[in-house]
mmCIF file of C-alpha atoms and ligand atoms in Angstrom:
data_model
loop_
_atom_site.group_PDB
_atom_site.id
_atom_site.type_symbol
_atom_site.label_atom_id
_atom_site.label_comp_id
_atom_site.label_asym_id
_atom_site.label_seq_id
_atom_site.Cartn_x
_atom_site.Cartn_y
_atom_site.Cartn_z
ATOM 1 C CA MET A 1 0.000 0.000 0.000
ATOM 2 C CA SER A 2 1.213 3.519 -0.718
ATOM 3 C CA GLU A 3 1.548 5.966 2.155
ATOM 4 C CA ASP A 4 -1.522 7.826 0.867
ATOM 5 C CA THR A 5 -3.640 4.671 0.780
ATOM 6 C CA ASN A 6 -2.460 3.804 4.263
ATOM 7 C CA ALA A 7 -3.283 7.222 5.660
ATOM 8 C CA ARG A 8 -6.709 7.181 4.040
ATOM 9 C CA ALA A 9 -7.505 3.746 5.448
ATOM 10 C CA ARG A 10 -6.459 4.767 8.951
ATOM 11 C CA LEU A 11 -8.404 8.015 8.850
ATOM 12 C CA GLU A 12 -11.521 6.236 7.582
ATOM 13 C CA SER A 13 -11.177 3.593 10.269
ATOM 14 C CA VAL A 14 -10.914 6.198 13.057
ATOM 15 C CA ARG A 15 -13.850 8.154 11.651
ATOM 16 C CA ARG A 16 -15.878 4.940 11.568
ATOM 17 C CA ARG A 17 -15.012 4.170 15.193
ATOM 18 C CA ILE A 18 -16.171 7.660 16.186
ATOM 19 C CA GLU A 19 -19.416 7.273 14.229
ATOM 20 C CA GLU A 20 -20.146 3.878 15.751
ATOM 21 C CA ALA A 21 -19.416 5.097 19.272
ATOM 22 C CA CYS A 22 -21.711 8.075 18.705
ATOM 23 C CA ALA A 23 -24.474 5.814 17.396
ATOM 24 C CA LEU A 24 -24.185 3.573 20.478
ATOM 25 C CA ALA A 25 -24.372 6.618 22.732
ATOM 26 C CA HIS A 26 -27.334 8.090 20.795
ATOM 27 C CA ARG A 27 -25.245 11.097 19.895
ATOM 28 C CA ALA A 28 -24.926 12.860 16.529
ATOM 29 C CA PRO A 29 -21.559 12.080 14.889
ATOM 30 C CA ASP A 30 -20.771 15.774 14.464
ATOM 31 C CA GLU A 31 -20.768 16.239 18.260
ATOM 32 C CA VAL A 32 -17.306 14.695 18.407
ATOM 33 C CA GLN A 33 -14.326 16.309 16.719
ATOM 34 C CA LEU A 34 -11.188 14.440 15.775
ATOM 35 C CA LEU A 35 -7.880 15.968 16.842
ATOM 36 C CA ALA A 36 -5.018 14.270 14.984
ATOM 37 C CA VAL A 37 -2.050 14.009 17.366
ATOM 38 C CA SER A 38 0.970 14.313 15.067
ATOM 39 C CA LYS A 39 3.741 14.425 17.697
ATOM 40 C CA THR A 40 6.949 12.687 16.547
ATOM 41 C CA PHE A 41 5.615 12.465 12.958
ATOM 42 C CA PRO A 42 6.895 14.720 10.170
ATOM 43 C CA ALA A 43 5.049 17.639 8.585
ATOM 44 C CA GLU A 44 4.512 15.579 5.427
ATOM 45 C CA ASP A 45 2.281 13.222 7.433
ATOM 46 C CA VAL A 46 0.255 16.225 8.620
ATOM 47 C CA LEU A 47 -0.101 17.507 5.050
ATOM 48 C CA ARG A 48 -1.128 14.058 3.866
ATOM 49 C CA LEU A 49 -4.027 13.975 6.345
ATOM 50 C CA TRP A 50 -4.829 17.589 5.554
ATOM 51 C CA ALA A 51 -5.258 16.627 1.881
ATOM 52 C CA LEU A 52 -7.799 14.028 3.091
ATOM 53 C CA GLY A 53 -9.827 16.674 4.915
ATOM 54 C CA GLN A 54 -8.409 16.557 8.453
ATOM 55 C CA ARG A 55 -7.963 20.078 9.860
ATOM 56 C CA ALA A 56 -7.137 19.929 13.597
ATOM 57 C CA PHE A 57 -3.699 18.738 14.730
ATOM 58 C CA GLY A 58 -2.222 18.303 18.206
ATOM 59 C CA GLU A 59 1.403 18.615 19.311
ATOM 60 C CA ASN A 60 3.179 17.987 22.628
ATOM 61 C CA TYR A 61 6.712 19.296 22.237
ATOM 62 C CA LEU A 62 7.274 22.993 21.703
ATOM 63 C CA GLN A 63 10.206 23.083 19.292
ATOM 64 C CA GLU A 64 8.823 20.249 17.215
ATOM 65 C CA ALA A 65 5.456 22.011 17.086
ATOM 66 C CA LEU A 66 6.952 25.327 15.961
ATOM 67 C CA ASP A 67 8.974 23.679 13.189
ATOM 68 C CA LYS A 68 5.940 21.780 11.926
ATOM 69 C CA ILE A 69 3.622 24.799 12.090
ATOM 70 C CA ALA A 70 6.113 26.852 10.045
ATOM 71 C CA HIS A 71 6.637 24.070 7.528
ATOM 72 C CA CYS A 72 2.906 23.527 7.000
ATOM 73 C CA ALA A 73 2.201 27.267 6.701
ATOM 74 C CA ALA A 74 4.796 27.508 3.935
ATOM 75 C CA ALA A 75 3.625 24.353 2.152
ATOM 76 C CA ALA A 76 -0.116 24.973 2.362
ATOM 77 C CA PRO A 77 -0.928 28.624 2.997
ATOM 78 C CA GLN A 78 -4.538 29.384 4.043
ATOM 79 C CA ALA A 79 -4.923 25.707 4.696
ATOM 80 C CA GLY A 80 -7.414 26.146 7.517
ATOM 81 C CA LEU A 81 -5.236 24.080 9.827
ATOM 82 C CA THR A 82 -5.745 24.545 13.552
ATOM 83 C CA TRP A 83 -2.924 23.708 15.959
ATOM 84 C CA HIS A 84 -3.643 22.455 19.455
ATOM 85 C CA PHE A 85 -0.898 22.368 22.064
ATOM 86 C CA ILE A 86 -1.558 19.373 24.339
ATOM 87 C CA GLY A 87 1.768 18.792 26.141
ATOM 88 C CA PRO A 88 3.177 19.915 29.489
ATOM 89 C CA ILE A 89 3.999 23.646 29.535
ATOM 90 C CA GLN A 90 7.005 25.304 31.173
ATOM 91 C CA SER A 91 5.933 28.733 32.337
ATOM 92 C CA ASN A 92 9.014 30.403 30.818
ATOM 93 C CA LYS A 93 8.109 29.005 27.375
ATOM 94 C CA THR A 94 4.556 30.249 26.980
ATOM 95 C CA ARG A 95 5.232 33.020 24.442
ATOM 96 C CA PRO A 96 5.665 30.914 21.289
ATOM 97 C CA ILE A 97 2.588 28.894 22.256
ATOM 98 C CA ALA A 98 0.560 32.103 22.619
ATOM 99 C CA GLU A 99 1.878 33.351 19.287
ATOM 100 C CA HIS A 100 1.533 30.218 17.153
ATOM 101 C CA CYS A 101 -1.207 27.963 18.463
ATOM 102 C CA ASP A 102 -4.996 28.173 18.176
ATOM 103 C CA TRP A 103 -5.748 26.024 21.220
ATOM 104 C CA VAL A 104 -4.021 24.896 24.402
ATOM 105 C CA HIS A 105 -5.474 21.859 26.209
ATOM 106 C CA SER A 106 -2.877 21.599 28.963
ATOM 107 C CA VAL A 107 -3.299 24.678 31.156
ATOM 108 C CA ASP A 108 -3.119 23.496 34.766
ATOM 109 C CA ARG A 109 -1.997 26.541 36.729
ATOM 110 C CA GLU A 110 -2.722 30.224 37.024
ATOM 111 C CA ARG A 111 0.788 31.438 36.206
ATOM 112 C CA VAL A 112 0.687 29.729 32.805
ATOM 113 C CA ALA A 113 -2.816 31.066 32.090
ATOM 114 C CA ARG A 114 -1.803 34.659 32.910
ATOM 115 C CA ARG A 115 1.317 34.505 30.783
ATOM 116 C CA LEU A 116 -0.516 33.001 27.789
ATOM 117 C CA SER A 117 -3.107 35.778 28.002
ATOM 118 C CA GLU A 118 -0.508 38.561 28.266
ATOM 119 C CA GLN A 119 1.517 37.110 25.412
ATOM 120 C CA ARG A 120 -1.360 36.456 23.007
ATOM 121 C CA PRO A 121 -0.760 38.966 20.149
ATOM 122 C CA ALA A 122 -3.370 41.745 20.055
ATOM 123 C CA GLY A 123 -4.392 41.112 16.445
ATOM 124 C CA MET A 124 -5.255 37.461 17.013
ATOM 125 C CA ALA A 125 -8.471 35.914 18.318
ATOM 126 C CA PRO A 126 -8.269 34.877 21.978
ATOM 127 C CA LEU A 127 -6.439 31.603 22.528
ATOM 128 C CA ASN A 128 -8.864 28.704 23.110
ATOM 129 C CA VAL A 129 -8.033 27.052 26.415
ATOM 130 C CA CYS A 130 -8.958 23.864 28.230
ATOM 131 C CA VAL A 131 -8.120 23.239 31.868
ATOM 132 C CA GLN A 132 -6.183 20.000 32.272
ATOM 133 C CA VAL A 133 -7.619 17.987 35.129
ATOM 134 C CA ASN A 134 -5.870 15.098 36.856
ATOM 135 C CA ILE A 135 -8.498 12.736 38.193
ATOM 136 C CA SER A 136 -6.081 9.922 39.037
ATOM 137 C CA ALA A 137 -3.811 12.017 41.235
ATOM 138 C CA GLU A 138 -0.798 9.740 41.684
ATOM 139 C CA ALA A 139 -0.581 8.522 38.097
ATOM 140 C CA SER A 140 0.570 11.712 36.400
ATOM 141 C CA LYS A 141 2.208 14.967 37.341
ATOM 142 C CA SER A 142 0.272 17.117 34.879
ATOM 143 C CA GLY A 143 -3.162 18.525 35.553
ATOM 144 C CA CYS A 144 -4.824 20.211 38.493
ATOM 145 C CA SER A 145 -7.227 18.649 40.971
ATOM 146 C CA PRO A 146 -10.971 18.799 40.309
ATOM 147 C CA GLN A 147 -11.296 21.414 43.095
ATOM 148 C CA GLU A 148 -8.570 23.601 41.603
ATOM 149 C CA ALA A 149 -10.089 23.230 38.129
ATOM 150 C CA LEU A 150 -13.156 25.288 38.974
ATOM 151 C CA LEU A 151 -11.049 28.134 40.372
ATOM 152 C CA LEU A 152 -8.662 28.041 37.433
ATOM 153 C CA ALA A 153 -11.589 28.086 34.992
ATOM 154 C CA GLY A 154 -12.795 31.297 36.644
ATOM 155 C CA THR A 155 -9.368 32.873 36.265
ATOM 156 C CA ILE A 156 -9.131 31.873 32.604
ATOM 157 C CA ALA A 157 -12.641 33.126 31.825
ATOM 158 C CA ALA A 158 -11.658 36.595 33.107
ATOM 159 C CA LEU A 159 -8.428 36.890 31.078
ATOM 160 C CA PRO A 160 -8.767 38.950 27.874
ATOM 161 C CA GLY A 161 -6.306 36.945 25.767
ATOM 162 C CA LEU A 162 -7.952 33.616 26.502
ATOM 163 C CA ARG A 163 -11.281 31.960 25.762
ATOM 164 C CA LEU A 164 -12.285 29.235 28.190
ATOM 165 C CA ARG A 165 -13.464 26.234 26.136
ATOM 166 C CA GLY A 166 -13.529 23.323 28.573
ATOM 167 C CA VAL A 167 -11.629 20.499 30.182
ATOM 168 C CA MET A 168 -8.947 18.040 29.086
ATOM 169 C CA ALA A 169 -7.801 14.884 30.849
ATOM 170 C CA ILE A 170 -5.501 11.908 30.319
ATOM 171 C CA PRO A 171 -6.774 9.211 32.689
ATOM 172 C CA ALA A 172 -4.435 6.463 33.843
ATOM 173 C CA PRO A 173 -4.385 3.844 31.076
ATOM 174 C CA THR A 174 -6.425 0.732 31.811
ATOM 175 C CA PRO A 175 -7.601 -2.034 29.476
ATOM 176 C CA ASP A 176 -10.890 -2.449 31.369
ATOM 177 C CA PRO A 177 -13.698 -0.548 29.615
ATOM 178 C CA ALA A 178 -15.640 -0.180 32.890
ATOM 179 C CA ASP A 179 -12.613 1.458 34.543
ATOM 180 C CA GLN A 180 -12.143 3.680 31.508
ATOM 181 C CA ARG A 181 -15.747 4.812 31.700
ATOM 182 C CA ALA A 182 -15.575 5.480 35.438
ATOM 183 C CA GLN A 183 -12.550 7.731 34.946
ATOM 184 C CA PHE A 184 -14.123 9.581 32.027
ATOM 185 C CA ALA A 185 -17.313 10.033 34.053
ATOM 186 C CA ALA A 186 -15.242 11.748 36.751
ATOM 187 C CA VAL A 187 -13.814 14.140 34.151
ATOM 188 C CA ARG A 188 -17.300 14.755 32.827
ATOM 189 C CA ALA A 189 -18.437 15.741 36.334
ATOM 190 C CA VAL A 190 -15.723 18.422 36.467
ATOM 191 C CA PHE A 191 -16.766 19.627 33.016
ATOM 192 C CA ASP A 192 -20.422 19.848 34.085
ATOM 193 C CA ALA A 193 -19.508 21.768 37.255
ATOM 194 C CA ILE A 194 -17.509 24.307 35.219
ATOM 195 C CA ARG A 195 -20.261 24.606 32.637
ATOM 196 C CA ARG A 196 -22.842 25.453 35.294
ATOM 197 C CA VAL A 197 -20.786 28.577 36.087
ATOM 198 C CA HIS A 198 -19.527 29.261 32.537
ATOM 199 C CA PRO A 199 -22.308 28.261 30.109
ATOM 200 C CA GLY A 200 -20.209 29.063 27.016
ATOM 201 C CA VAL A 201 -17.906 26.145 27.706
ATOM 202 C CA ASP A 202 -18.322 23.476 25.011
ATOM 203 C CA THR A 203 -15.272 21.205 24.875
ATOM 204 C CA LEU A 204 -14.635 17.963 26.730
ATOM 205 C CA SER A 205 -11.252 16.794 25.412
ATOM 206 C CA MET A 206 -10.845 13.130 26.319
ATOM 207 C CA GLY A 207 -10.272 9.799 24.629
ATOM 208 C CA MET A 208 -7.247 8.529 22.687
ATOM 209 C CA SER A 209 -6.497 5.632 20.307
ATOM 210 C CA ASP A 210 -7.193 2.915 22.878
ATOM 211 C CA ASP A 211 -10.185 4.329 24.717
ATOM 212 C CA LEU A 212 -12.072 6.737 22.457
ATOM 213 C CA GLU A 213 -15.250 4.610 22.574
ATOM 214 C CA ALA A 214 -15.450 4.847 26.382
ATOM 215 C CA ALA A 215 -14.743 8.596 26.224
ATOM 216 C CA ILE A 216 -17.506 9.186 23.677
ATOM 217 C CA ALA A 217 -19.931 7.130 25.773
ATOM 218 C CA GLU A 218 -19.188 9.527 28.659
ATOM 219 C CA GLY A 219 -19.663 12.696 26.634
ATOM 220 C CA SER A 220 -16.324 13.530 24.989
ATOM 221 C CA THR A 221 -16.589 16.260 22.342
ATOM 222 C CA MET A 222 -12.987 15.957 21.129
ATOM 223 C CA VAL A 223 -10.915 12.803 20.884
ATOM 224 C CA ARG A 224 -7.132 13.142 20.566
ATOM 225 C CA VAL A 225 -5.859 10.323 18.356
ATOM 226 C CA GLY A 226 -2.225 9.645 17.468
ATOM 227 C CA THR A 227 -1.258 5.997 17.050
ATOM 228 C CA ALA A 228 -4.449 4.904 15.275
ATOM 229 C CA LEU A 229 -3.904 7.605 12.622
ATOM 230 C CA PHE A 230 -0.137 7.745 12.187
ATOM 231 C CA GLY A 231 1.100 4.361 13.426
ATOM 232 C CA ALA A 232 3.306 3.494 16.397
ATOM 233 C CA ARG A 233 5.603 6.212 17.671
ATOM 234 C CA PRO A 234 9.320 5.564 18.131
ATOM 235 C CA ARG A 235 9.700 3.992 21.572
ATOM 236 C CA HIS A 236 12.321 6.400 22.813
ATOM 237 C CA SER A 237 10.602 9.644 21.915
ATOM 238 C CA PRO A 238 10.711 12.270 24.686
ATOM 239 C CA GLN A 239 7.224 11.257 25.804
ATOM 240 C CA ASP A 240 7.309 12.713 29.251
ATOM 241 C CA GLY A 241 9.579 15.709 28.811
ATOM 242 C CA PRO A 242 8.141 19.153 29.339
ATOM 243 C CA ALA A 243 7.493 21.346 26.320
HETATM 244 C C1 LIG B 301 0.196 11.302 22.636
HETATM 245 C C2 LIG B 301 -1.043 11.886 23.147
HETATM 246 C C3 LIG B 301 -2.298 11.514 22.604
HETATM 247 C C4 LIG B 301 -2.465 10.446 21.539
HETATM 248 O O1 LIG B 301 -2.273 9.185 22.071
HETATM 249 P P1 LIG B 301 -2.513 7.852 21.192
HETATM 250 O O2 LIG B 301 -2.631 6.790 22.207
HETATM 251 O O3 LIG B 301 -1.303 7.700 20.321
HETATM 252 O O4 LIG B 301 -3.736 8.042 20.401
HETATM 253 C C5 LIG B 301 -3.426 12.165 23.095
HETATM 254 N N1 LIG B 301 -3.350 13.101 24.047
HETATM 255 C C6 LIG B 301 -2.174 13.482 24.589
HETATM 256 C C7 LIG B 301 -2.157 14.544 25.639
HETATM 257 C C8 LIG B 301 -1.002 12.884 24.170
HETATM 258 O O5 LIG B 301 0.161 13.250 24.734
#
């Protein structure tokens, strides 16, 4: 199979999984957006999916993201691509994120939120932001507690350079669908609590290659899919390094 045929087959397969999960959950298929997580894959893989209609891409590592954003802008100007930063953020490296991304899913503290708002260029639309919540406290260092999430959402909603969109989470991986659903339900509860105070909030970013069905069953509006679209990542990529 050519690379193009491969990419098309993978994209169609992921779209079908989303549609089937939506049907099972009695949800309309357009309630769930697909974010293609292109970390560790080259810009040509992004452009290949773009040619097949995919528009939203997610990146974890700052320098890699900036290189890819620049490459894609040069190769496909006015392409309608949106770039979502989904990795850990160092507070001294917020400026390029504010200047080059459309979304950030991984805001978990006030200092980062304030800097992103200050550094968002005046001519650009406010940066779309999700609060990253850690509902399995010991499993990961990123993300704030559910209690902190509500406070942080209030801070973000009041910042002029940001637009509060919702909540993101990366639950501890588990092969058991019932466990997956219980964790996603806990994220959903945080999302609902924030939405009661901030009715404009519309994004529940949860679900990846191995658990998107469970996430959609619990109300995900954006699944972040890497492996199922691009193939396995190199084992020794800097998975856990900060941006
Ligand atoms: C890598 C990554 C993904 C994609 O994971 P896959 O299992 O490859 O689909 C989604 N979200 C975040 C935050 C990631 O770091």
